[in-house]
Amino acid sequence: MKVSDMFITTVRAGPAEAEIPSHILLLRAGFIKKLVSGIYGFLPLGNRTLKKIETIVREEMDGAGAQEILMSALQPAELWQESGRWGVYGPEMWRIKDRNQREFCLGPTHEEIFTDIVRQAVSSYRQLPLNLYQIQTKYRDEARPRFGLMRSREFIMKDAYSFDRDEAGLDISYKKMYDAYTRVFTRCGLDFRPVEADSGAIGGNNSHEFTALSEFGESNIVYCSECDFAATDERAEFKDEVQSPEEAMELEKVLTPGTKTIESVCAYLKADIKHSIKAILLQVAEEEGDGLSFVLALIRGDRQLNMTKLINALDVPEYLVTMADEEKMSAVTGCVGGFTGPIGIHDCKVIMDSELKGTVNMVCGANEKDHHYTGVCEGRDFKADKVVDLKLLREGDPCPHCGRPVKTARGIEVGQVFKLGTKYSEPMNCVYRDENQVDHPMVMGCYGIGVTRTMAAVVEQHHDDNGIIWPMSIAPYHVDIVIVKAGDPEQTALAEELEKKLEAAGVEVLLDDRDERPGVKFKDADLIGIPIRITVGKKAAEGIVEYKLRRGGDMEELPAAEAAARAIALVNAERRG
Ligand code: ATP
Ligand code: MG
């Protein structure tokens, strides 16, 4: 492909709204183009890389026995009403009506659609197991679309859904997807970790997230370098510390003027922060209507609340839970901002972290301005409605498996695999008939890869100050031939001969024949990030070219034939990833 013919738009300056390298570089190198916030189009180079990622995904999914189909983006509300998700999905779902006022959404995910198609087509155990997938555009009206392809409102996802007879079958399907994902992300050149992930109110060890390590990721992972524990912080279990035995004191209300934080009250009372109870005030909105209910979450003063664990314990849609409006909550429950505690609070659900169970001689707010209680004993002085692990595991906390201090890292969630069980097949009546003519709900799994987000994640991990450094497997072209002086007959002839030779060997070539200063062409070559650059300049008359790898290493002067042979060998060694 001649660059002079190409619809290409590299841009010198970084766009103002782009904050992270992948976003800046993909825009500057002309891979993507923004339409409106969170909605991007793909230009020729971006489209080529996108198709290569899709090919890798397709090869690995097919190899794992999944079959590709393509479902519509538009989905009728009725199917979501059947599964029970129409009401609970929240404002991320893009809802629309047709001319007859029938409700639809632009699919944010496809569990309902796949369950529906399978229940219509499959009736016998003989037709199982089954795994169907698609590579398709998804719509989510994200609260904070940002970072370009990383969190967009329209994006491409590979989503697969497996259907099995039983849990044992699901375990096999799940493992196949887990292994296929490992191959996909390895082939894309990502440094990633599969970690245990949150699986919602269902709980259990039912999900893994594939996280590409990156400082700009929005996932926090915690892991142990001494054992195999690795999980998202949302999911990570916490080993409770047991309070050493002590004699219970009497409950006493004490004056603690101006001590609105846990630290200040503990300092004022000279109490160990491990002997304090932190109260977090939350409100839950009604799905329909303006009503509010209130929640008091209690954890030890030195711990941090894990919102995901709390939402799972409440078993309500995430978007309905927010920090409480203190005035409103106070009017209903009697809480007092900065001095809230469980004793005497009313008309409010109290959820307590498991570590507080059985604790004695604690400090907590007295629901009265400038007052706290001391000598608080759980069970004697207050009781919670629910007791669960609510803690966020942080750097240095004990590993839930081996007890040694954990480490933390940030990453980008590029994929997730999930055991659904009968969450959809039961309400939607997706059943099969067994050998004894008995019907059972199918046991399902779902598996997503953010195809466009993967592209951003690769750039995040593979770039330098000058631009992108594509791994061979997903580079838009393998070789960039730069003609130093456009129109020079010897340079042009040698460059075109090289191009032909490389293309005959299946190597994809970009030929920069533009009438631009060489510096401009080299800058663009670095920005775009083609793995191999061959420069044809002054020594073309002697058949000599310059050979350089974008990933680094010296520039070498070589006879054209040798440069071609090296390029072909390298491309063949690395093109599959
Ligand atoms: P996140 O927590 O980042 O919002 P999610 O848990 O909502 O992700 P899934 O529903 O599991 O994501 O979707 C499968 C995959 O689709 C994710 O692993 C991610 O790679 C990708 N993805 C999800 N939301 C977006 C988005 N807004 N933009 C780009 N890719 C996305
Ligand atoms: Mg999301």
Coordinates of C-alpha atoms and ligand atoms in Angstrom, one line a residue:
M1 CA 0.0 0.0 0.0
K2 CA 1.4 3.4 -1.0
V3 CA 1.1 6.0 1.7
S4 CA 0.4 8.6 -0.9
D5 CA -2.8 6.8 -1.8
M6 CA -3.8 6.1 1.7
F7 CA -6.6 7.8 3.6
I8 CA -4.3 8.6 6.5
T9 CA -4.4 11.3 9.1
T10 CA -1.5 11.5 11.5
V11 CA -1.8 14.5 13.7
R12 CA 1.2 16.3 15.3
A13 CA -0.3 17.6 18.5
G14 CA -1.9 15.5 21.1
P15 CA -5.7 16.1 21.2
A16 CA -6.6 18.2 24.3
E17 CA -9.1 15.7 25.7
A18 CA -6.8 12.7 25.6
E19 CA -5.1 11.9 28.8
I20 CA -3.4 8.5 28.6
P21 CA -0.9 7.2 26.0
S22 CA -3.2 4.8 24.2
H23 CA -5.8 7.4 23.7
I24 CA -3.4 10.1 22.6
L25 CA -1.4 7.8 20.3
L26 CA -4.3 6.0 18.6
L27 CA -5.8 9.5 17.8
R28 CA -2.5 11.0 16.7
A29 CA -1.4 8.0 14.6
G30 CA -4.7 8.1 12.8
F31 CA -6.1 4.8 14.0
I32 CA -9.3 6.1 15.4
K33 CA -11.5 9.2 15.1
K34 CA -13.9 10.6 17.7
L35 CA -17.4 11.3 16.7
V36 CA -18.8 12.3 20.1
S37 CA -17.8 11.5 23.7
G38 CA -17.3 7.7 24.0
I39 CA -18.0 7.0 20.4
Y40 CA -15.2 6.3 17.9
G41 CA -14.7 5.2 14.3
F42 CA -11.8 3.2 12.9
L43 CA -9.6 4.6 10.1
P44 CA -7.7 2.3 7.7
L45 CA -4.8 1.5 10.1
G46 CA -7.0 1.1 13.1
N47 CA -9.4 -1.1 11.1
R48 CA -6.6 -3.4 10.1
T49 CA -5.4 -3.8 13.6
L50 CA -8.9 -4.3 14.8
K51 CA -9.5 -7.1 12.2
K52 CA -6.2 -8.8 13.3
I53 CA -7.3 -8.9 16.9
E54 CA -10.7 -10.2 15.8
T55 CA -8.9 -12.9 13.7
I56 CA -6.9 -14.1 16.7
V57 CA -10.1 -14.2 18.9
R58 CA -11.9 -16.1 16.1
E59 CA -9.1 -18.6 15.7
E60 CA -8.9 -19.3 19.4
M61 CA -12.7 -19.5 19.9
D62 CA -13.1 -21.8 16.9
G63 CA -10.2 -23.9 18.1
A64 CA -11.9 -24.3 21.5
G65 CA -15.1 -25.6 19.8
A66 CA -17.2 -22.5 19.9
Q67 CA -19.4 -21.6 16.8
E68 CA -19.7 -18.1 15.5
I69 CA -23.0 -16.4 14.9
L70 CA -24.1 -12.8 14.7
M71 CA -27.1 -11.4 16.6
S72 CA -28.7 -8.0 16.2
A73 CA -27.7 -5.1 18.4
L74 CA -31.3 -4.1 18.8
Q75 CA -33.1 -6.2 21.4
P76 CA -36.8 -6.2 22.4
A77 CA -37.6 -5.3 26.0
E78 CA -39.7 -8.4 26.4
L79 CA -36.7 -10.7 26.6
W80 CA -35.2 -8.6 29.3
Q81 CA -38.5 -8.5 31.2
E82 CA -38.5 -12.3 31.1
S83 CA -35.0 -12.5 32.7
G84 CA -36.0 -9.8 35.2
R85 CA -33.2 -7.4 34.1
W86 CA -35.2 -4.7 32.2
G87 CA -36.0 -3.0 35.5
V88 CA -32.6 -3.5 37.2
Y89 CA -30.1 -2.7 34.5
G90 CA -30.2 1.0 35.1
P91 CA -29.1 4.1 33.1
E92 CA -26.2 2.3 31.4
M93 CA -28.8 0.7 29.1
W94 CA -29.6 2.6 25.9
R95 CA -33.4 2.3 25.6
I96 CA -35.4 3.3 22.6
K97 CA -38.9 2.9 21.2
D98 CA -40.0 2.1 17.7
R99 CA -42.8 4.0 15.9
N100 CA -45.4 1.9 17.6
Q101 CA -44.1 2.7 21.0
R102 CA -42.7 -0.8 21.4
E103 CA -39.6 -0.8 23.7
F104 CA -36.1 -1.9 22.7
C105 CA -32.6 -1.5 23.8
L106 CA -29.3 -1.3 22.1
G107 CA -27.7 -4.4 23.5
P108 CA -25.2 -3.9 26.3
T109 CA -24.7 -7.7 26.5
H110 CA -26.5 -10.7 25.0
E111 CA -27.4 -13.3 27.6
E112 CA -31.1 -13.0 26.9
I113 CA -30.8 -13.2 23.2
F114 CA -28.5 -16.2 23.2
T115 CA -30.7 -17.9 25.8
D116 CA -33.7 -17.2 23.7
I117 CA -32.2 -18.6 20.5
V118 CA -31.0 -21.7 22.2
R119 CA -34.2 -22.5 24.0
Q120 CA -36.0 -22.4 20.6
A121 CA -33.5 -24.6 18.8
V122 CA -32.3 -27.1 21.5
S123 CA -34.5 -29.5 23.3
S124 CA -32.5 -32.7 23.8
Y125 CA -29.5 -33.6 25.9
R126 CA -28.0 -34.9 22.6
Q127 CA -27.6 -31.4 21.4
L128 CA -25.4 -30.4 24.3
P129 CA -22.9 -29.1 25.1
L130 CA -23.0 -26.0 22.9
N131 CA -20.9 -22.9 22.9
L132 CA -22.0 -19.9 20.6
Y133 CA -20.2 -16.7 20.2
Q134 CA -20.2 -13.5 18.2
I135 CA -18.0 -10.5 17.6
Q136 CA -20.4 -7.6 17.8
T137 CA -21.0 -4.0 18.7
K138 CA -22.2 -3.3 22.2
Y139 CA -23.8 -0.1 23.6
R140 CA -23.4 1.1 27.2
D141 CA -24.2 4.6 28.2
E142 CA -21.3 4.7 30.6
A143 CA -21.5 7.3 33.4
R144 CA -17.9 8.3 32.7
P145 CA -16.8 7.4 29.2
R146 CA -13.1 8.1 29.0
F147 CA -9.7 7.1 27.8
G148 CA -10.8 6.6 24.2
L149 CA -11.4 2.9 23.4
M150 CA -10.8 2.0 27.0
R151 CA -14.2 2.9 28.3
S152 CA -16.4 3.9 25.4
R153 CA -20.2 3.9 24.9
E154 CA -20.1 1.9 21.7
F155 CA -17.5 -0.8 21.6
I156 CA -16.8 -4.2 20.0
M157 CA -17.0 -7.2 22.3
K158 CA -16.6 -10.9 21.6
D159 CA -19.2 -12.6 23.7
A160 CA -19.6 -16.3 24.0
Y161 CA -22.3 -18.3 25.9
S162 CA -22.0 -22.0 26.8
F163 CA -24.9 -24.4 27.5
D164 CA -24.3 -27.6 29.4
R165 CA -26.3 -30.4 31.0
D166 CA -24.8 -29.9 34.5
E167 CA -22.1 -28.2 36.6
A168 CA -19.5 -30.7 35.6
G169 CA -20.1 -29.9 31.9
L170 CA -19.9 -26.2 32.7
D171 CA -16.6 -26.7 34.4
I172 CA -15.2 -28.2 31.2
S173 CA -16.7 -25.4 29.0
Y174 CA -15.3 -22.8 31.4
K175 CA -11.8 -24.3 31.4
K176 CA -11.8 -24.3 27.6
M177 CA -12.7 -20.6 27.5
Y178 CA -10.2 -19.8 30.2
D179 CA -7.4 -21.5 28.2
A180 CA -8.5 -19.9 25.0
Y181 CA -8.4 -16.4 26.6
T182 CA -4.9 -17.1 27.9
R183 CA -3.9 -17.8 24.3
V184 CA -5.7 -14.8 22.8
F185 CA -4.1 -12.3 25.1
T186 CA -0.7 -13.9 24.8
R187 CA -0.9 -13.8 21.0
C188 CA -1.9 -10.1 21.2
G189 CA 1.4 -9.5 23.1
L190 CA -0.2 -8.5 26.4
D191 CA 1.4 -8.8 29.9
F192 CA -1.7 -10.0 31.8
R193 CA -2.9 -11.9 34.8
P194 CA -6.1 -14.0 35.2
V195 CA -7.4 -13.2 38.6
E196 CA -10.5 -14.2 40.6
A197 CA -13.3 -11.8 40.0
D198 CA -16.5 -10.7 41.7
S199 CA -19.4 -12.8 40.6
G200 CA -22.2 -10.6 42.0
A201 CA -24.8 -11.7 44.5
I202 CA -24.3 -15.4 43.4
G203 CA -20.9 -15.4 45.0
G204 CA -18.6 -18.4 45.0
N205 CA -15.5 -18.9 42.9
N206 CA -17.4 -18.4 39.6
S207 CA -15.5 -15.8 37.7
H208 CA -12.1 -14.8 36.5
E209 CA -11.0 -11.4 35.1
F210 CA -8.1 -11.2 32.6
T211 CA -6.3 -8.1 33.6
A212 CA -3.6 -6.4 31.4
L213 CA -1.2 -4.7 33.8
S214 CA -1.1 -0.9 33.4
E215 CA -1.0 2.1 35.6
F216 CA -4.0 3.6 33.8
G217 CA -6.2 0.6 34.3
E218 CA -9.4 0.9 36.3
S219 CA -9.1 -2.5 37.9
N220 CA -7.2 -3.0 41.1
I221 CA -5.8 -6.4 41.7
V222 CA -4.3 -7.9 44.8
Y223 CA -2.0 -10.8 44.7
C224 CA 0.5 -12.8 46.8
S225 CA 4.0 -13.4 45.6
E226 CA 4.3 -16.3 48.1
C227 CA 1.3 -18.4 46.9
D228 CA -1.1 -18.4 43.9
F229 CA -3.6 -16.0 45.3
A230 CA -4.7 -13.2 42.8
A231 CA -8.0 -11.5 42.7
T232 CA -9.6 -8.1 42.0
D233 CA -9.9 -6.0 45.1
E234 CA -13.7 -6.1 44.7
R235 CA -13.6 -9.8 45.0
A236 CA -10.7 -10.5 47.4
E237 CA -11.7 -12.2 50.6
F238 CA -10.4 -10.9 53.8
K239 CA -9.2 -13.0 56.7
D240 CA -10.7 -11.5 59.9
E241 CA -8.3 -10.6 62.7
V242 CA -9.6 -12.0 66.0
Q243 CA -9.7 -9.6 68.9
S244 CA -7.6 -10.9 71.9
P245 CA -9.8 -11.7 74.9
E246 CA -10.6 -9.0 77.4
E247 CA -13.1 -8.3 80.0
A248 CA -16.2 -6.4 78.9
M249 CA -16.5 -2.9 80.4
E250 CA -19.6 -0.9 80.9
L251 CA -21.2 1.0 78.1
E252 CA -20.6 4.7 78.6
K253 CA -21.5 7.8 76.7
V254 CA -18.6 10.3 76.6
L255 CA -18.2 13.8 75.3
T256 CA -15.9 14.0 72.3
P257 CA -16.1 17.6 71.0
G258 CA -15.4 18.2 67.3
T259 CA -14.2 14.6 66.6
K260 CA -15.9 13.8 63.4
T261 CA -13.4 11.3 62.0
I262 CA -12.3 8.0 63.4
E263 CA -8.7 9.1 63.7
S264 CA -9.7 12.2 65.7
V265 CA -12.0 10.4 68.1
C266 CA -9.4 7.7 68.7
A267 CA -6.7 10.3 69.3
Y268 CA -9.0 12.2 71.7
L269 CA -9.9 9.1 73.7
K270 CA -6.5 7.6 73.4
A271 CA -8.1 4.5 72.0
D272 CA -6.5 2.0 69.6
I273 CA -8.2 2.4 66.2
K274 CA -8.7 -1.4 66.1
H275 CA -11.1 -0.8 69.0
S276 CA -13.3 1.6 67.0
I277 CA -16.3 1.1 64.8
K278 CA -16.6 3.1 61.6
A279 CA -20.2 3.8 60.4
I280 CA -20.9 4.5 56.7
L281 CA -24.2 5.9 55.8
L282 CA -25.8 4.8 52.6
Q283 CA -29.2 5.1 50.8
V284 CA -30.9 2.8 48.4
A285 CA -33.3 4.4 45.8
E286 CA -36.4 2.6 44.7
E287 CA -36.3 1.2 41.2
E288 CA -39.5 3.1 40.3
G289 CA -40.6 6.0 42.4
D290 CA -38.8 8.5 44.7
G291 CA -38.7 6.4 47.9
L292 CA -35.4 5.9 49.8
S293 CA -34.3 3.3 52.3
F294 CA -31.2 3.7 54.5
V295 CA -28.3 1.4 55.3
L296 CA -25.7 1.7 58.0
A297 CA -22.5 -0.3 57.2
L298 CA -20.1 -1.0 60.1
I299 CA -16.5 -1.9 59.8
R300 CA -13.5 -1.6 62.1
G301 CA -12.0 1.9 62.1
D302 CA -8.8 1.0 60.3
R303 CA -10.5 -0.9 57.5
Q304 CA -11.9 0.3 54.3
L305 CA -15.4 -0.4 52.9
N306 CA -15.6 -2.6 49.8
M307 CA -18.6 -1.2 47.9
T308 CA -19.0 -4.3 45.7
K309 CA -19.2 -6.6 48.7
L310 CA -21.8 -4.3 50.3
I311 CA -23.9 -4.2 47.1
N312 CA -23.8 -8.0 46.8
A313 CA -24.9 -8.2 50.5
L314 CA -27.8 -5.8 49.8
D315 CA -28.6 -7.7 46.6
V316 CA -29.8 -4.6 44.8
P317 CA -28.7 -3.0 41.5
E318 CA -25.5 -1.0 41.9
Y319 CA -26.8 2.2 40.5
L320 CA -29.5 2.5 43.2
V321 CA -26.9 2.6 46.0
T322 CA -25.2 6.0 46.9
M323 CA -23.8 7.7 49.9
A324 CA -26.7 8.9 52.1
D325 CA -28.0 12.4 52.2
E326 CA -27.2 13.0 55.9
E327 CA -30.1 15.3 56.5
K328 CA -32.7 12.9 55.0
M329 CA -31.2 9.9 56.8
S330 CA -31.0 11.7 60.1
A331 CA -34.7 12.6 59.9
V332 CA -35.7 9.0 59.4
T333 CA -33.1 7.0 61.4
G334 CA -31.8 9.4 64.1
C335 CA -28.2 9.3 62.9
V336 CA -26.0 12.3 63.4
G337 CA -23.3 13.1 60.8
G338 CA -19.8 12.4 62.1
F339 CA -21.2 10.8 65.3
T340 CA -23.2 7.9 63.9
G341 CA -23.2 4.4 65.5
P342 CA -25.5 1.4 65.7
I343 CA -26.8 2.0 69.2
G344 CA -30.3 3.6 69.1
I345 CA -30.5 3.9 65.3
H346 CA -33.8 2.9 63.9
D347 CA -35.6 2.4 60.6
C348 CA -32.4 1.5 58.9
K349 CA -30.7 -1.7 57.8
V350 CA -27.5 -2.4 59.7
I351 CA -24.9 -4.5 57.9
M352 CA -21.8 -5.3 59.9
D353 CA -18.5 -6.6 58.8
S354 CA -17.7 -10.1 60.1
E355 CA -14.6 -8.9 61.9
L356 CA -16.7 -7.0 64.4
K357 CA -18.6 -10.1 65.5
G358 CA -18.0 -10.7 69.2
T359 CA -15.8 -7.6 69.7
V360 CA -15.9 -5.9 73.1
N361 CA -14.9 -2.5 74.5
M362 CA -15.3 -0.7 71.2
V363 CA -15.8 3.0 70.5
C364 CA -18.6 4.2 68.2
G365 CA -20.7 7.2 67.5
A366 CA -23.6 7.9 69.9
N367 CA -26.0 9.5 67.4
E368 CA -25.7 12.7 69.3
K369 CA -23.5 15.7 68.4
D370 CA -20.0 15.6 70.0
H371 CA -20.7 12.3 71.7
H372 CA -19.4 8.7 71.4
Y373 CA -19.9 5.5 73.3
T374 CA -17.0 3.6 74.9
G375 CA -17.1 0.0 76.2
V376 CA -19.4 -1.0 73.3
C377 CA -19.9 -4.8 73.0
E378 CA -21.3 -6.4 69.9
G379 CA -24.3 -8.6 70.8
R380 CA -24.8 -6.9 74.2
D381 CA -25.2 -3.3 73.0
F382 CA -26.3 -3.7 69.4
K383 CA -27.0 -6.3 66.8
A384 CA -26.7 -6.1 63.0
D385 CA -29.3 -7.3 60.5
K386 CA -26.6 -9.0 58.5
V387 CA -23.0 -10.0 59.1
V388 CA -20.7 -10.4 56.1
D389 CA -17.2 -9.6 55.0
L390 CA -17.3 -6.0 53.8
K391 CA -13.6 -5.2 53.8
L392 CA -11.4 -4.1 51.0
L393 CA -8.0 -5.9 50.9
R394 CA -5.2 -3.4 50.6
E395 CA -1.4 -3.5 50.0
G396 CA 0.2 -5.2 53.0
D397 CA -3.0 -6.8 54.4
P398 CA -2.7 -10.6 55.1
C399 CA -3.2 -12.9 52.1
P400 CA -6.5 -14.8 52.6
H401 CA -4.8 -18.0 51.5
C402 CA -1.4 -18.0 53.3
G403 CA -1.5 -14.9 55.6
R404 CA 1.6 -13.2 54.2
P405 CA 1.3 -9.5 53.1
V406 CA -0.4 -9.0 49.7
K407 CA 0.8 -6.8 46.9
T408 CA -1.4 -4.6 44.7
A409 CA -1.3 -3.6 41.0
R410 CA -3.5 -1.7 38.6
G411 CA -4.7 -3.2 35.4
I412 CA -7.1 -3.1 32.5
E413 CA -9.9 -5.6 32.4
V414 CA -9.7 -7.0 28.9
G415 CA -11.8 -10.1 29.4
Q416 CA -14.0 -11.9 31.9
V417 CA -15.2 -15.5 32.1
F418 CA -18.2 -16.2 34.3
K419 CA -20.2 -19.3 35.5
L420 CA -23.8 -18.3 35.3
G421 CA -25.4 -21.6 36.3
T422 CA -29.2 -21.4 35.7
K423 CA -29.5 -17.6 36.3
Y424 CA -31.0 -17.1 32.9
S425 CA -32.1 -20.5 31.8
E426 CA -34.5 -20.9 34.8
P427 CA -36.5 -17.7 34.4
M428 CA -36.4 -18.0 30.6
N429 CA -37.3 -21.7 30.6
C430 CA -34.3 -22.7 28.5
V431 CA -34.5 -26.5 29.2
Y432 CA -33.3 -29.8 27.7
R433 CA -34.9 -33.2 28.1
D434 CA -32.6 -35.9 29.5
E435 CA -32.5 -39.7 28.7
N436 CA -35.5 -40.3 31.0
Q437 CA -37.7 -37.6 29.5
V438 CA -37.1 -35.3 32.4
D439 CA -36.6 -31.5 31.7
H440 CA -33.7 -29.6 33.3
P441 CA -32.6 -26.0 32.9
M442 CA -29.4 -25.7 31.0
V443 CA -26.3 -24.7 33.0
M444 CA -24.7 -21.7 31.3
G445 CA -21.5 -19.8 31.2
C446 CA -20.7 -16.4 29.6
Y447 CA -17.4 -15.1 28.3
G448 CA -16.5 -11.6 27.2
I449 CA -13.5 -10.0 25.5
G450 CA -13.3 -6.3 25.0
V451 CA -11.9 -6.3 21.5
T452 CA -11.5 -2.6 21.1
R453 CA -10.4 -2.2 24.7
T454 CA -7.7 -4.9 24.0
M455 CA -6.4 -2.6 21.2
A456 CA -6.0 0.2 23.7
A457 CA -4.4 -2.1 26.3
V458 CA -1.8 -3.2 23.8
V459 CA -0.8 0.4 23.0
E460 CA -0.7 1.1 26.8
Q461 CA 1.9 -1.6 27.2
H462 CA 3.8 -1.1 23.9
H463 CA 4.8 2.4 23.2
D464 CA 7.6 5.0 23.8
D465 CA 7.8 8.8 23.5
N466 CA 7.8 8.6 19.7
G467 CA 4.7 6.5 19.3
I468 CA 3.2 3.0 19.2
I469 CA 5.4 -0.2 19.0
W470 CA 3.0 -2.9 17.7
P471 CA 3.6 -6.5 18.3
M472 CA 3.9 -8.2 14.9
S473 CA 0.7 -10.2 15.4
I474 CA -1.6 -7.2 15.3
A475 CA 0.5 -4.5 13.6
P476 CA -1.5 -3.0 10.7
Y477 CA 1.4 -3.6 8.4
H478 CA 4.6 -5.6 9.0
V479 CA 7.1 -3.5 7.1
D480 CA 7.3 0.2 6.4
I481 CA 9.5 1.0 3.4
V482 CA 10.5 4.7 3.4
I483 CA 11.8 6.3 0.2
V484 CA 14.0 9.1 1.3
K485 CA 13.7 11.2 -1.9
A486 CA 10.3 10.8 -3.5
G487 CA 10.5 10.7 -7.3
D488 CA 14.2 9.5 -7.4
P489 CA 14.1 6.8 -10.0
E490 CA 16.8 4.5 -8.4
Q491 CA 15.2 4.7 -4.9
T492 CA 11.7 4.2 -6.3
A493 CA 12.7 1.2 -8.4
L494 CA 14.5 -0.5 -5.5
A495 CA 11.7 0.2 -3.0
E496 CA 9.1 -1.2 -5.4
E497 CA 11.2 -4.3 -6.0
L498 CA 11.5 -4.8 -2.3
E499 CA 7.8 -4.3 -1.9
K500 CA 7.0 -6.9 -4.5
K501 CA 9.4 -9.4 -3.0
L502 CA 8.0 -9.0 0.5
E503 CA 4.4 -9.1 -0.6
A504 CA 5.0 -12.3 -2.6
A505 CA 6.2 -13.8 0.7
G506 CA 2.9 -12.7 2.4
V507 CA 4.4 -9.8 4.2
E508 CA 2.2 -6.7 4.5
V509 CA 4.0 -3.6 3.3
L510 CA 3.4 0.1 3.7
L511 CA 5.4 2.1 1.1
D512 CA 6.0 5.7 2.1
D513 CA 6.5 7.4 -1.3
R514 CA 5.3 10.8 -0.1
D515 CA 7.0 14.0 -1.2
E516 CA 7.8 15.0 2.3
R517 CA 11.1 15.6 4.2
P518 CA 12.6 12.3 5.4
G519 CA 12.3 13.5 9.0
V520 CA 8.5 13.8 8.6
K521 CA 8.3 10.2 7.2
F522 CA 10.5 8.8 10.0
K523 CA 8.4 10.5 12.6
D524 CA 5.3 9.1 11.1
A525 CA 6.8 5.7 10.9
D526 CA 7.7 5.8 14.6
L527 CA 4.2 7.2 15.5
I528 CA 2.3 4.5 13.6
G529 CA 4.6 1.8 15.0
I530 CA 5.1 -0.7 12.1
P531 CA 7.6 -3.3 13.5
I532 CA 10.1 -3.2 10.7
R533 CA 11.4 -0.1 8.8
I534 CA 13.4 -0.4 5.7
T535 CA 14.8 2.9 4.4
V536 CA 15.8 3.3 0.8
G537 CA 18.0 6.3 0.3
K538 CA 21.3 7.4 -1.3
K539 CA 22.9 4.0 -1.5
A540 CA 20.0 2.6 -3.6
A541 CA 22.3 2.7 -6.6
E542 CA 24.5 0.1 -4.8
G543 CA 21.5 -1.9 -3.8
I544 CA 22.0 -1.0 -0.1
V545 CA 19.2 -0.2 2.3
E546 CA 18.8 0.6 6.0
Y547 CA 17.1 -2.0 8.2
K548 CA 15.7 -1.1 11.6
L549 CA 13.3 -2.5 14.1
R550 CA 10.7 -0.2 15.8
R551 CA 11.2 -2.0 19.1
G552 CA 14.8 -0.9 19.3
G553 CA 18.3 -2.0 18.3
D554 CA 20.7 -0.5 15.8
M555 CA 20.1 0.6 12.3
E556 CA 21.9 -1.7 9.9
E557 CA 23.0 -1.1 6.4
L558 CA 22.3 -4.3 4.4
P559 CA 22.0 -5.4 0.8
A560 CA 18.3 -5.2 -0.2
A561 CA 18.0 -8.9 -0.7
E562 CA 19.3 -9.6 2.8
A563 CA 17.0 -7.0 4.4
A564 CA 14.1 -8.7 2.6
A565 CA 15.1 -12.1 3.8
R566 CA 15.5 -10.9 7.4
A567 CA 12.1 -9.2 7.3
I568 CA 10.4 -12.3 5.9
A569 CA 12.0 -14.5 8.6
L570 CA 11.0 -12.2 11.4
V571 CA 7.5 -11.7 10.2
N572 CA 7.0 -15.5 9.8
A573 CA 8.4 -16.1 13.3
E574 CA 6.1 -13.6 15.0
R575 CA 3.0 -13.1 12.9
R576 CA 0.9 -15.6 14.8
G577 CA 2.0 -14.1 18.2
Ligands
ATP1 P1 -16.0 -2.7 33.5 O1 -16.0 -3.2 34.9 O2 -14.7 -2.3 33.0 O3 -17.1 -1.7 33.2 P2 -17.7 -4.9 32.8 O4 -17.4 -5.8 33.9 O5 -18.9 -4.1 32.8 O6 -16.4 -4.0 32.6 P3 -18.3 -7.1 31.0 O7 -19.8 -6.8 31.0 O8 -17.7 -8.3 31.6 O9 -17.5 -5.8 31.4 O10 -17.9 -7.0 29.4 C1 -16.9 -7.9 28.8 C2 -15.7 -7.1 28.4 O11 -16.1 -6.0 27.6 C3 -14.9 -6.5 29.5 O12 -14.0 -7.4 30.0 C4 -14.2 -5.3 28.8 O13 -13.0 -5.8 28.2 C5 -15.2 -4.9 27.7 N1 -15.9 -3.7 28.1 C6 -16.9 -3.5 29.0 N2 -17.3 -2.2 29.0 C7 -16.6 -1.6 28.1 C8 -16.6 -0.2 27.6 N3 -17.4 0.7 28.1 N4 -15.7 0.1 26.6 C9 -14.9 -0.8 26.1 N5 -14.9 -2.1 26.5 C10 -15.7 -2.5 27.5
MG2 MG -19.1 -2.0 33.0

